[in-house]
PDB file of C-alpha atoms in Angstrom:
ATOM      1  CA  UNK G  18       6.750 -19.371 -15.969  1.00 86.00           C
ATOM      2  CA  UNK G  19       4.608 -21.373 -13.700  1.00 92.00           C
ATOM      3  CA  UNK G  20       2.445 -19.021 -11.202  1.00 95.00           C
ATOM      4  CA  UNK G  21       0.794 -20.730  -8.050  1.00 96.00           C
ATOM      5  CA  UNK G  22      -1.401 -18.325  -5.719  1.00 95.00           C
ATOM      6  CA  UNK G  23      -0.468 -20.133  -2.447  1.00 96.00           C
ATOM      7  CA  UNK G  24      -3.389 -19.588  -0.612  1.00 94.00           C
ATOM      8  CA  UNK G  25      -2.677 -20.996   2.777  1.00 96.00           C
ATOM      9  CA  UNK G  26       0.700 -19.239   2.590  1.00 95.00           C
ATOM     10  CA  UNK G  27      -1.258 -16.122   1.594  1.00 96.00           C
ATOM     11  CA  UNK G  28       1.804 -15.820  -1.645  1.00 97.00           C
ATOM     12  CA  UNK G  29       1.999 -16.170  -5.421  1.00 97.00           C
ATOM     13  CA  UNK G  30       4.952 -18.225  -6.050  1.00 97.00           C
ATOM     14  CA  UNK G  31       6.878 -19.893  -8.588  1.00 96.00           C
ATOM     15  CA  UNK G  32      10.154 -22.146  -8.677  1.00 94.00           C
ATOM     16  CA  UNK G  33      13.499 -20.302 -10.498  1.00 90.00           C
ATOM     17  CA  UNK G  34      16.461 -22.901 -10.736  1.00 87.00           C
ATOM     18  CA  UNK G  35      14.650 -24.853  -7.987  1.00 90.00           C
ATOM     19  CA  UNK G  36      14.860 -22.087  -5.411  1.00 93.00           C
ATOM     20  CA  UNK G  37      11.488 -20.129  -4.451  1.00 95.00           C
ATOM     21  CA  UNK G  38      10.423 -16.855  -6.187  1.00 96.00           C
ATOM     22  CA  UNK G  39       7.586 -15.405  -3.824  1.00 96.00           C
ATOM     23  CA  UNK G  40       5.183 -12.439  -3.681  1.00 97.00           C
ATOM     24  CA  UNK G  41       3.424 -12.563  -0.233  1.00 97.00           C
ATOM     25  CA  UNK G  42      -0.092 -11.137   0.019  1.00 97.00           C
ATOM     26  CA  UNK G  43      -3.127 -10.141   2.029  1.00 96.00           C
ATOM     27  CA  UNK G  44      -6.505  -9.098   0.707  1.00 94.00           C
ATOM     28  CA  UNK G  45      -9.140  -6.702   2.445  1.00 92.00           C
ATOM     29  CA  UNK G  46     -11.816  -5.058   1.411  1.00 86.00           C
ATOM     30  CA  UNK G  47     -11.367  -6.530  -2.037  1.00 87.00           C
ATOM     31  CA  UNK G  48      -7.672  -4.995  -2.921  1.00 93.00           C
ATOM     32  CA  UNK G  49      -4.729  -7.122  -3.240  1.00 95.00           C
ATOM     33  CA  UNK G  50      -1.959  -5.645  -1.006  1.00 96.00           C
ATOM     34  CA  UNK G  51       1.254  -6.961  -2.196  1.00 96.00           C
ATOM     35  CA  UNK G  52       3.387  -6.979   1.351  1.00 95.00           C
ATOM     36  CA  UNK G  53       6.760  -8.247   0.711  1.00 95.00           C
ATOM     37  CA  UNK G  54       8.722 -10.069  -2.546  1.00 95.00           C
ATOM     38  CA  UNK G  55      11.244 -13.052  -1.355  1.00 94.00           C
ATOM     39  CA  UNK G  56      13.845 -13.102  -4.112  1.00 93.00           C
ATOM     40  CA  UNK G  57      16.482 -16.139  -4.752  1.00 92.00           C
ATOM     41  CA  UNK G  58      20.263 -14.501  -5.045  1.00 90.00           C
ATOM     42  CA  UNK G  59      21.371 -14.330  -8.379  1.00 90.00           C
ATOM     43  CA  UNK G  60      17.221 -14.015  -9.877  1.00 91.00           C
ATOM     44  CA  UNK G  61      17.255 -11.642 -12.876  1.00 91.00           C
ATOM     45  CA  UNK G  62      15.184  -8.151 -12.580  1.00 92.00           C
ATOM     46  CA  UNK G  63      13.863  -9.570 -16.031  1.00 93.00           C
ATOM     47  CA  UNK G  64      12.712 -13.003 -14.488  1.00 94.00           C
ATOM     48  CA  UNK G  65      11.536 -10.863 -11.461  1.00 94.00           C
ATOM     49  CA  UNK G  66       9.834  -8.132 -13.862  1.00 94.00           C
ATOM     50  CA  UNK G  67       7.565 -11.049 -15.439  1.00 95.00           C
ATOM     51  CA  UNK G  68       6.751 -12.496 -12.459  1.00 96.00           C
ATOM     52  CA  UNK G  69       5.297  -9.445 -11.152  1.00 96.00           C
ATOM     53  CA  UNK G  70       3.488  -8.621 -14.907  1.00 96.00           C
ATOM     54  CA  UNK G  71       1.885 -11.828 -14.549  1.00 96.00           C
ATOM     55  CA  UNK G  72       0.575 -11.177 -10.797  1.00 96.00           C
ATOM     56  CA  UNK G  73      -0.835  -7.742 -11.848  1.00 96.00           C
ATOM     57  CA  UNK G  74      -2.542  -9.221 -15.283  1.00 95.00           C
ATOM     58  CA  UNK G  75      -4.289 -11.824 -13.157  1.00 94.00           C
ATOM     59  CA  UNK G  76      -5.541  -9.142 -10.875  1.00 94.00           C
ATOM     60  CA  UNK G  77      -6.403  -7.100 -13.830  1.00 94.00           C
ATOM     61  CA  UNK G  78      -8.426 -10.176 -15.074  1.00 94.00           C
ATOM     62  CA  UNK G  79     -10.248 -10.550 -11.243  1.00 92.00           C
ATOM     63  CA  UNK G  80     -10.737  -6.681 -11.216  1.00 93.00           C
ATOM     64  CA  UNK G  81      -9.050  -6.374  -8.177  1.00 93.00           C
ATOM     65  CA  UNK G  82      -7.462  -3.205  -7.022  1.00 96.00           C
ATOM     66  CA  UNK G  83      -3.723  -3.319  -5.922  1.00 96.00           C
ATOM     67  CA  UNK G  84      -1.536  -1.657  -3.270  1.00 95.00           C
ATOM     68  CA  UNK G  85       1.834  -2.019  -3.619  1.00 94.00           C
ATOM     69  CA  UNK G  86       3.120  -1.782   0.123  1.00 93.00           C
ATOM     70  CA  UNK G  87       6.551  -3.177  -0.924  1.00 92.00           C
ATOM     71  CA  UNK G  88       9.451  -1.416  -2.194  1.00 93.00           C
ATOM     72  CA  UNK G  89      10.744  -3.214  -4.627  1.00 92.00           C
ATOM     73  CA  UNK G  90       6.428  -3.243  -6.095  1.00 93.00           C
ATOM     74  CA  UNK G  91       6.217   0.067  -5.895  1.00 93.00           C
ATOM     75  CA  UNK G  92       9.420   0.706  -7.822  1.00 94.00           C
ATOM     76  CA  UNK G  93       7.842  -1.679 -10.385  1.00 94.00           C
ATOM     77  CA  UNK G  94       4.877  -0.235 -10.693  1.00 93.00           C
ATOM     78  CA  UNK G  95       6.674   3.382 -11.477  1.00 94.00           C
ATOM     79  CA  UNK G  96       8.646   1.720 -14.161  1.00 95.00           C
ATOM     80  CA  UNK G  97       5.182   0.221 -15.712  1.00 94.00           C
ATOM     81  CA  UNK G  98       2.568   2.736 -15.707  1.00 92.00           C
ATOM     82  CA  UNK G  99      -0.210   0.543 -17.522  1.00 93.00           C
ATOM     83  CA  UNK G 100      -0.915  -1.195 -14.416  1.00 93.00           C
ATOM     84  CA  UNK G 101      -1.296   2.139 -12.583  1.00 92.00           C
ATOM     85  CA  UNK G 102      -4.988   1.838 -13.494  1.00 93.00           C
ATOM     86  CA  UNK G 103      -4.963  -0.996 -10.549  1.00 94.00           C
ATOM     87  CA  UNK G 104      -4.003   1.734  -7.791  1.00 95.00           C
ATOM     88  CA  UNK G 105      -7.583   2.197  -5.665  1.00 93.00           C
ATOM     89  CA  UNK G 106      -8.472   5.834  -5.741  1.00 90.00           C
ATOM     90  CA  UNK G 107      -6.263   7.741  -3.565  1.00 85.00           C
ATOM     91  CA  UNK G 108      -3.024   5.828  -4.237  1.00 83.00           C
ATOM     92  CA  UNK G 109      -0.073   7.797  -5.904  1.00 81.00           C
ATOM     93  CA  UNK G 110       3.334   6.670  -6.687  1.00 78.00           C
TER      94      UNK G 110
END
């Protein structure tokens, strides 16, 4: 799976059966705020599940902090509590 951080869109995205897989994002104050997930009908919570591993390992690589502000993040991030180590101080699930 091919991951593109759309910068000008402000989303990581990648292409699923030609249809758009998207995380959209802001940044401030040097934490990654993951704002809303755009999911094709019929995508697979597995193909979804990697697609969000591979955001959060790149962010773990950059050493940014996270905020999951979407629901479907959050749930993720309950479900994978390595990557709770990216939650800024103050952030509980």
């Amino acid at each position: 799976m091919e991951i593109k951080d759309n910068e000008f869109s402000r989303q990581f995205e990648t292409s699923i059966d030609g249809k758009l897989l998207s995380v959209e994002y802001s940044i401030q104050e040097r934490k990654l705020f993951l704002t809303r997930i755009n999911v094709p009908e019929n995508t697979s919570e597995e193909t979804v599940s990697e697609f969000l591993t591979r955001i959060l390992d790149t962010a773990e690589q950059k050493k940014q902090k996270v905020v999951p502000t979407h629901p479907k993040v959050t749930a993720f991030f309950r479900k994978n509590p390595k990557y709770k180590e990216l939650l800024p101080p103050g952030i509980r699930l």
